[in-house]
């Protein structure tokens, strides 16, 4: 039922910024927590940031203080503002939906709803 479409990925130099957008539908009853998971080919998925149904935001330790997740329910869009980007942030970033932010951050392999992904590349 829920559908997710990411955009905003691209290439940036270290220290630069990008803002990812996730347009979502099918969450009119607020049943889903929305958030971001990233993956490098051959590596495990990493939960990055999510907003729980109570509105609280959670972040992985690797991005805390640099990334900010926000949600505009009037526009049905979630944003991931990424500042002070590092080469190790390079990955495919997926907008996801699950029953809790905890699932997105701690159990990304169990998250049931995924967007198509958008590539973020950080390099000199």
CSV table of C-alpha atoms in Angstrom, one decimal:
chain,number,residue,atom,x,y,z
A,1,UNK,CA,0.0,0.0,0.0
A,2,UNK,CA,2.7,2.5,0.9
A,3,UNK,CA,4.8,3.7,-1.9
A,4,UNK,CA,8.1,5.6,-1.7
A,5,UNK,CA,10.1,7.5,-4.3
A,6,UNK,CA,13.5,9.0,-3.6
A,7,UNK,CA,15.3,11.8,-5.3
A,8,UNK,CA,18.1,14.2,-4.7
A,9,UNK,CA,21.1,12.0,-5.0
A,10,UNK,CA,24.3,13.0,-6.8
A,11,UNK,CA,28.0,13.6,-6.5
A,12,UNK,CA,29.5,16.0,-4.1
A,13,UNK,CA,33.0,16.8,-2.7
A,14,UNK,CA,33.9,15.9,0.9
A,15,UNK,CA,32.5,18.5,3.2
A,16,UNK,CA,29.6,19.3,0.9
A,17,UNK,CA,25.9,18.9,1.3
A,18,UNK,CA,23.0,17.1,-0.3
A,19,UNK,CA,19.3,16.9,0.5
A,20,UNK,CA,17.4,13.8,-0.3
A,21,UNK,CA,13.6,13.8,-0.7
A,22,UNK,CA,11.2,10.9,-0.3
A,23,UNK,CA,7.7,11.3,-1.6
A,24,UNK,CA,5.4,8.9,0.1
A,25,UNK,CA,1.8,7.7,-0.3
A,26,UNK,CA,-0.3,5.2,1.5
A,27,UNK,CA,0.5,6.5,5.0
A,28,UNK,CA,-2.6,8.6,5.5
A,29,UNK,CA,-3.4,6.8,8.8
A,30,UNK,CA,0.1,7.4,10.1
A,31,UNK,CA,0.8,3.7,10.7
A,32,UNK,CA,4.3,3.8,9.3
A,33,UNK,CA,7.6,5.2,10.5
A,34,UNK,CA,9.6,6.5,7.6
A,35,UNK,CA,13.4,6.6,7.3
A,36,UNK,CA,16.6,6.1,5.4
A,37,UNK,CA,18.8,3.0,4.9
A,38,UNK,CA,22.0,3.0,2.9
A,39,UNK,CA,23.9,0.2,1.3
A,40,UNK,CA,27.2,-0.2,-0.5
A,41,UNK,CA,27.4,-3.2,-2.8
A,42,UNK,CA,28.7,-6.2,-0.9
A,43,UNK,CA,28.1,-4.6,2.5
A,44,UNK,CA,25.3,-4.9,5.0
A,45,UNK,CA,22.5,-2.4,5.0
A,46,UNK,CA,22.8,0.4,7.5
A,47,UNK,CA,20.0,2.3,9.0
A,48,UNK,CA,20.8,6.0,8.8
A,49,UNK,CA,17.9,8.1,10.1
A,50,UNK,CA,14.2,7.7,10.8
A,51,UNK,CA,11.2,9.4,12.2
A,52,UNK,CA,9.0,7.4,14.5
A,53,UNK,CA,5.2,7.6,14.6
A,54,UNK,CA,5.5,9.9,17.6
A,55,UNK,CA,7.6,12.4,15.6
A,56,UNK,CA,10.9,11.6,17.2
A,57,UNK,CA,14.0,11.4,15.0
A,58,UNK,CA,16.7,8.8,15.4
A,59,UNK,CA,20.1,8.6,13.8
A,60,UNK,CA,23.0,6.2,13.5
A,61,UNK,CA,26.1,7.1,15.3
A,62,UNK,CA,28.0,7.5,12.0
A,63,UNK,CA,25.8,10.4,10.9
A,64,UNK,CA,24.6,12.0,14.1
A,65,UNK,CA,25.4,15.7,14.1
A,66,UNK,CA,25.8,15.8,10.3
A,67,UNK,CA,22.4,14.6,9.0
A,68,UNK,CA,19.0,15.8,9.8
A,69,UNK,CA,15.8,14.0,8.9
A,70,UNK,CA,12.5,15.9,8.7
A,71,UNK,CA,9.0,15.2,7.5
A,72,UNK,CA,6.4,17.5,5.9
A,73,UNK,CA,3.1,15.7,6.2
A,74,UNK,CA,1.2,18.4,4.3
A,75,UNK,CA,3.4,17.6,1.3
A,76,UNK,CA,3.8,13.9,2.0
A,77,UNK,CA,7.5,14.2,1.8
A,78,UNK,CA,10.4,13.2,4.1
A,79,UNK,CA,13.8,14.9,3.7
A,80,UNK,CA,17.3,13.9,4.7
A,81,UNK,CA,19.6,16.9,4.9
A,82,UNK,CA,23.2,15.6,4.7
A,83,UNK,CA,25.9,18.1,5.7
A,84,UNK,CA,29.7,17.7,6.1
A,85,UNK,CA,29.6,14.7,3.8
A,86,UNK,CA,32.4,12.2,4.0
A,87,UNK,CA,33.6,9.6,1.4
A,88,UNK,CA,32.3,6.9,3.7
A,89,UNK,CA,28.8,8.3,3.2
A,90,UNK,CA,29.0,7.0,-0.4
A,91,UNK,CA,26.1,4.5,-0.9
A,92,UNK,CA,22.7,4.0,-2.4
A,93,UNK,CA,20.2,5.6,-0.1
A,94,UNK,CA,16.8,4.1,0.2
A,95,UNK,CA,13.6,5.7,1.6
A,96,UNK,CA,11.9,3.0,3.7
A,97,UNK,CA,8.8,2.5,5.8
A,98,UNK,CA,8.3,0.1,8.7
A,99,UNK,CA,6.3,-0.2,11.9
A,100,UNK,CA,8.9,1.7,14.0
A,101,UNK,CA,12.0,3.8,13.6
A,102,UNK,CA,13.8,1.1,15.6
A,103,UNK,CA,13.3,-1.4,12.9
A,104,UNK,CA,14.8,1.0,10.3
A,105,UNK,CA,17.8,1.8,12.4
A,106,UNK,CA,18.5,-1.5,14.0
A,107,UNK,CA,17.0,-4.2,11.7
A,108,UNK,CA,17.2,-2.8,8.2
A,109,UNK,CA,17.0,-6.3,6.7
A,110,UNK,CA,13.5,-6.7,8.2
A,111,UNK,CA,12.1,-3.4,6.8
A,112,UNK,CA,9.2,-4.3,4.5
A,113,UNK,CA,8.8,-1.2,2.3
A,114,UNK,CA,11.5,0.3,0.1
A,115,UNK,CA,11.9,3.0,-2.5
A,116,UNK,CA,14.0,2.5,-5.6
A,117,UNK,CA,17.1,4.1,-4.1
A,118,UNK,CA,19.2,7.1,-5.1
A,119,UNK,CA,23.0,7.1,-5.4
A,120,UNK,CA,25.1,9.4,-3.2
A,121,UNK,CA,28.8,9.7,-4.1
A,122,UNK,CA,31.2,11.7,-2.0
A,123,UNK,CA,34.7,12.1,-3.5
A,124,UNK,CA,37.4,14.6,-4.4
